[in-house]
């Protein structure tokens, strides 16, 4: 487990110059707002392309997907989600600007955060979230500040098998009229939008 994580972090370190990026690096601490339940975050990231990084805590790391259009609250909307590398838990609270030319260069805000529950915990046999990720079918219930309720992540294959879809389940939290990605742009951490945070010096890691 330890060695596996080290290898993962090595990959993350190699791509970045931590004298230049304000990112938290291999910090493994859960954010202060994390409770007993596993956490999830959605980070809006304006890099070469705008996307939303959807991350869920699984076995001590953040399993991650990049969602070009961001999560929807409408069960009819299937949102493409590209599996990306696992991130250390310290990333869950990150927002700021990564210098141009650096890996992931651009601006990040913490668009949503909260906890989640495994919807297959009570299934027979019960299935852990990490088993579900391996199988390519994940059912979780999110409790965020902007998005909540049941969501399914389904692997559809594509290039190197990294293509998934994120779909809202039909439940009380489903709402076809809401479009939080465009109507609720402010960060849940700073209250600032991505344009407001652009250019703001990141004080935390300097
Ligand atoms: Mn990203």
GROMACS .gro file of C-alpha atoms and ligand atoms in nm:
model
  207
    1UNK     CA    1   0.000   0.000   0.000
    2UNK     CA    2   0.272   0.242   0.113
    3UNK     CA    3   0.501   0.157  -0.180
    4UNK     CA    4   0.216   0.188  -0.425
    5UNK     CA    5   0.132   0.534  -0.298
    6UNK     CA    6   0.496   0.641  -0.308
    7UNK     CA    7   0.512   0.538  -0.672
    8UNK     CA    8   0.199   0.735  -0.743
    9UNK     CA    9   0.333   1.046  -0.574
   10UNK     CA   10   0.662   1.010  -0.754
   11UNK     CA   11   0.469   1.045  -1.080
   12UNK     CA   12   0.297   1.355  -0.948
   13UNK     CA   13   0.626   1.509  -0.833
   14UNK     CA   14   0.803   1.438  -1.159
   15UNK     CA   15   0.555   1.639  -1.356
   16UNK     CA   16   0.572   1.941  -1.131
   17UNK     CA   17   0.826   2.189  -0.999
   18UNK     CA   18   0.721   2.261  -0.641
   19UNK     CA   19   0.926   2.579  -0.630
   20UNK     CA   20   0.690   2.711  -0.894
   21UNK     CA   21   0.350   2.559  -0.829
   22UNK     CA   22   0.136   2.645  -0.525
   23UNK     CA   23  -0.010   2.291  -0.529
   24UNK     CA   24   0.012   2.092  -0.203
   25UNK     CA   25   0.232   1.816  -0.347
   26UNK     CA   26   0.217   1.480  -0.177
   27UNK     CA   27   0.040   1.609   0.136
   28UNK     CA   28  -0.170   1.323   0.263
   29UNK     CA   29  -0.372   1.502   0.527
   30UNK     CA   30  -0.746   1.509   0.489
   31UNK     CA   31  -0.881   1.865   0.482
   32UNK     CA   32  -0.999   2.018   0.810
   33UNK     CA   33  -1.361   1.998   0.702
   34UNK     CA   34  -1.350   1.620   0.648
   35UNK     CA   35  -1.552   1.417   0.897
   36UNK     CA   36  -1.584   1.042   0.941
   37UNK     CA   37  -1.732   0.982   0.598
   38UNK     CA   38  -1.514   0.971   0.287
   39UNK     CA   39  -1.497   1.304   0.105
   40UNK     CA   40  -1.548   1.423  -0.251
   41UNK     CA   41  -1.454   1.747  -0.420
   42UNK     CA   42  -1.517   1.913  -0.754
   43UNK     CA   43  -1.245   2.156  -0.864
   44UNK     CA   44  -1.305   2.383  -1.159
   45UNK     CA   45  -0.980   2.401  -1.353
   46UNK     CA   46  -0.921   2.644  -1.635
   47UNK     CA   47  -0.607   2.513  -1.805
   48UNK     CA   48  -0.558   2.463  -2.178
   49UNK     CA   49  -0.921   2.355  -2.159
   50UNK     CA   50  -1.180   2.430  -1.896
   51UNK     CA   51  -1.293   2.120  -1.706
   52UNK     CA   52  -1.407   2.008  -1.365
   53UNK     CA   53  -1.192   1.764  -1.166
   54UNK     CA   54  -1.420   1.525  -0.979
   55UNK     CA   55  -1.235   1.349  -0.696
   56UNK     CA   56  -1.353   1.092  -0.442
   57UNK     CA   57  -1.162   0.960  -0.143
   58UNK     CA   58  -1.094   0.588  -0.186
   59UNK     CA   59  -0.841   0.397   0.026
   60UNK     CA   60  -0.640   0.703   0.125
   61UNK     CA   61  -0.615   0.872  -0.215
   62UNK     CA   62  -0.837   1.085  -0.435
   63UNK     CA   63  -0.962   0.887  -0.736
   64UNK     CA   64  -0.999   1.148  -1.007
   65UNK     CA   65  -1.188   1.218  -1.329
   66UNK     CA   66  -1.180   1.526  -1.552
   67UNK     CA   67  -1.529   1.625  -1.662
   68UNK     CA   68  -1.529   1.878  -1.949
   69UNK     CA   69  -1.886   1.998  -1.887
   70UNK     CA   70  -1.892   1.942  -1.512
   71UNK     CA   71  -2.152   1.746  -1.314
   72UNK     CA   72  -2.521   1.777  -1.399
   73UNK     CA   73  -2.828   1.753  -1.176
   74UNK     CA   74  -3.036   1.625  -1.468
   75UNK     CA   75  -3.057   1.242  -1.495
   76UNK     CA   76  -3.093   1.269  -1.873
   77UNK     CA   77  -2.751   1.435  -1.904
   78UNK     CA   78  -2.463   1.191  -1.933
   79UNK     CA   79  -2.141   1.375  -1.866
   80UNK     CA   80  -1.816   1.247  -2.015
   81UNK     CA   81  -1.560   1.185  -1.739
   82UNK     CA   82  -1.198   1.103  -1.825
   83UNK     CA   83  -1.015   0.905  -1.557
   84UNK     CA   84  -0.699   1.087  -1.451
   85UNK     CA   85  -0.422   1.005  -1.204
   86UNK     CA   86  -0.493   0.951  -0.834
   87UNK     CA   87  -0.415   1.257  -0.625
   88UNK     CA   88  -0.300   1.283  -0.261
   89UNK     CA   89  -0.570   1.384  -0.013
   90UNK     CA   90  -0.402   1.723   0.036
   91UNK     CA   91  -0.531   1.829  -0.306
   92UNK     CA   92  -0.889   1.827  -0.181
   93UNK     CA   93  -0.860   2.176  -0.040
   94UNK     CA   94  -0.647   2.332  -0.311
   95UNK     CA   95  -0.734   2.639  -0.508
   96UNK     CA   96  -0.507   2.892  -0.670
   97UNK     CA   97  -0.311   2.962  -0.982
   98UNK     CA   98  -0.055   2.725  -1.128
   99UNK     CA   99   0.196   2.917  -1.343
  100UNK     CA  100   0.176   2.896  -1.720
  101UNK     CA  101   0.411   2.636  -1.857
  102UNK     CA  102   0.384   2.420  -1.543
  103UNK     CA  103   0.194   2.092  -1.543
  104UNK     CA  104  -0.179   2.173  -1.523
  105UNK     CA  105  -0.096   2.544  -1.563
  106UNK     CA  106  -0.403   2.757  -1.506
  107UNK     CA  107  -0.644   2.841  -1.227
  108UNK     CA  108  -0.826   2.608  -0.989
  109UNK     CA  109  -1.116   2.677  -0.755
  110UNK     CA  110  -1.283   2.446  -0.508
  111UNK     CA  111  -1.620   2.444  -0.679
  112UNK     CA  112  -1.788   2.193  -0.445
  113UNK     CA  113  -1.699   1.972  -0.150
  114UNK     CA  114  -1.866   1.732   0.086
  115UNK     CA  115  -1.889   1.370   0.188
  116UNK     CA  116  -2.028   1.066   0.014
  117UNK     CA  117  -2.178   0.727   0.093
  118UNK     CA  118  -2.128   0.399  -0.089
  119UNK     CA  119  -2.468   0.295  -0.225
  120UNK     CA  120  -2.356  -0.066  -0.264
  121UNK     CA  121  -2.253  -0.106   0.097
  122UNK     CA  122  -2.577  -0.279   0.178
  123UNK     CA  123  -2.594  -0.484  -0.143
  124UNK     CA  124  -2.550  -0.857  -0.130
  125UNK     CA  125  -2.266  -0.912  -0.150
  126UNK     CA  126  -2.157  -0.562  -0.041
  127UNK     CA  127  -1.911  -0.396  -0.275
  128UNK     CA  128  -1.645  -0.147  -0.169
  129UNK     CA  129  -1.599   0.167  -0.377
  130UNK     CA  130  -1.253   0.053  -0.478
  131UNK     CA  131  -1.399  -0.274  -0.611
  132UNK     CA  132  -1.660  -0.073  -0.798
  133UNK     CA  133  -1.392   0.146  -0.956
  134UNK     CA  134  -1.211  -0.168  -1.073
  135UNK     CA  135  -1.533  -0.306  -1.219
  136UNK     CA  136  -1.614   0.023  -1.388
  137UNK     CA  137  -1.946   0.088  -1.217
  138UNK     CA  138  -1.962   0.314  -0.912
  139UNK     CA  139  -2.279   0.407  -0.721
  140UNK     CA  140  -2.243   0.678  -0.460
  141UNK     CA  141  -2.459   0.928  -0.276
  142UNK     CA  142  -2.304   1.275  -0.258
  143UNK     CA  143  -2.366   1.530   0.011
  144UNK     CA  144  -2.208   1.846  -0.121
  145UNK     CA  145  -2.289   2.212  -0.092
  146UNK     CA  146  -2.398   2.235  -0.457
  147UNK     CA  147  -2.453   1.882  -0.581
  148UNK     CA  148  -2.609   1.599  -0.385
  149UNK     CA  149  -2.793   1.272  -0.420
  150UNK     CA  150  -2.714   0.953  -0.606
  151UNK     CA  151  -2.460   0.955  -0.888
  152UNK     CA  152  -2.337   0.671  -1.106
  153UNK     CA  153  -1.998   0.657  -1.271
  154UNK     CA  154  -1.990   0.406  -1.553
  155UNK     CA  155  -1.684   0.310  -1.753
  156UNK     CA  156  -1.754   0.304  -2.125
  157UNK     CA  157  -1.403   0.223  -2.242
  158UNK     CA  158  -1.261   0.456  -2.503
  159UNK     CA  159  -0.891   0.526  -2.525
  160UNK     CA  160  -0.701   0.305  -2.275
  161UNK     CA  161  -1.031   0.235  -2.098
  162UNK     CA  162  -1.025   0.572  -1.927
  163UNK     CA  163  -1.354   0.699  -2.056
  164UNK     CA  164  -1.646   0.706  -1.813
  165UNK     CA  165  -1.984   0.876  -1.783
  166UNK     CA  166  -2.112   1.056  -1.475
  167UNK     CA  167  -2.490   1.038  -1.449
  168UNK     CA  168  -2.728   1.176  -1.187
  169UNK     CA  169  -2.962   0.909  -1.050
  170UNK     CA  170  -3.335   0.972  -1.040
  171UNK     CA  171  -3.406   1.073  -0.682
  172UNK     CA  172  -3.527   1.370  -0.478
  173UNK     CA  173  -3.207   1.561  -0.552
  174UNK     CA  174  -3.245   1.528  -0.930
  175UNK     CA  175  -3.348   1.855  -1.093
  176UNK     CA  176  -3.346   1.910  -1.469
  177UNK     CA  177  -3.392   2.287  -1.428
  178UNK     CA  178  -3.086   2.346  -1.213
  179UNK     CA  179  -2.757   2.400  -1.388
  180UNK     CA  180  -2.517   2.469  -1.100
  181UNK     CA  181  -2.207   2.461  -1.321
  182UNK     CA  182  -2.316   2.789  -1.477
  183UNK     CA  183  -2.551   2.941  -1.219
  184UNK     CA  184  -2.335   2.877  -0.909
  185UNK     CA  185  -1.981   2.961  -1.022
  186UNK     CA  186  -1.833   3.076  -0.689
  187UNK     CA  187  -1.582   2.871  -0.491
  188UNK     CA  188  -1.715   2.705  -0.175
  189UNK     CA  189  -1.382   2.789  -0.012
  190UNK     CA  190  -1.319   3.155  -0.095
  191UNK     CA  191  -1.649   3.266  -0.244
  192UNK     CA  192  -1.459   3.383  -0.551
  193UNK     CA  193  -1.518   3.282  -0.911
  194UNK     CA  194  -1.238   3.143  -1.122
  195UNK     CA  195  -1.192   3.479  -1.296
  196UNK     CA  196  -1.171   3.659  -0.964
  197UNK     CA  197  -0.908   3.422  -0.833
  198UNK     CA  198  -0.695   3.442  -1.148
  199UNK     CA  199  -0.400   3.664  -1.074
  200UNK     CA  200  -0.458   3.656  -0.698
  201UNK     CA  201  -0.129   3.549  -0.540
  202UNK     CA  202  -0.160   3.220  -0.361
  203UNK     CA  203  -0.051   3.299  -0.007
  204UNK     CA  204  -0.087   2.954   0.149
  205UNK     CA  205   0.221   2.786   0.006
  206UNK     CA  206   0.459   3.075  -0.032
  207LIG    MN1  207  -0.749   1.934  -1.395
   0.00000   0.00000   0.00000
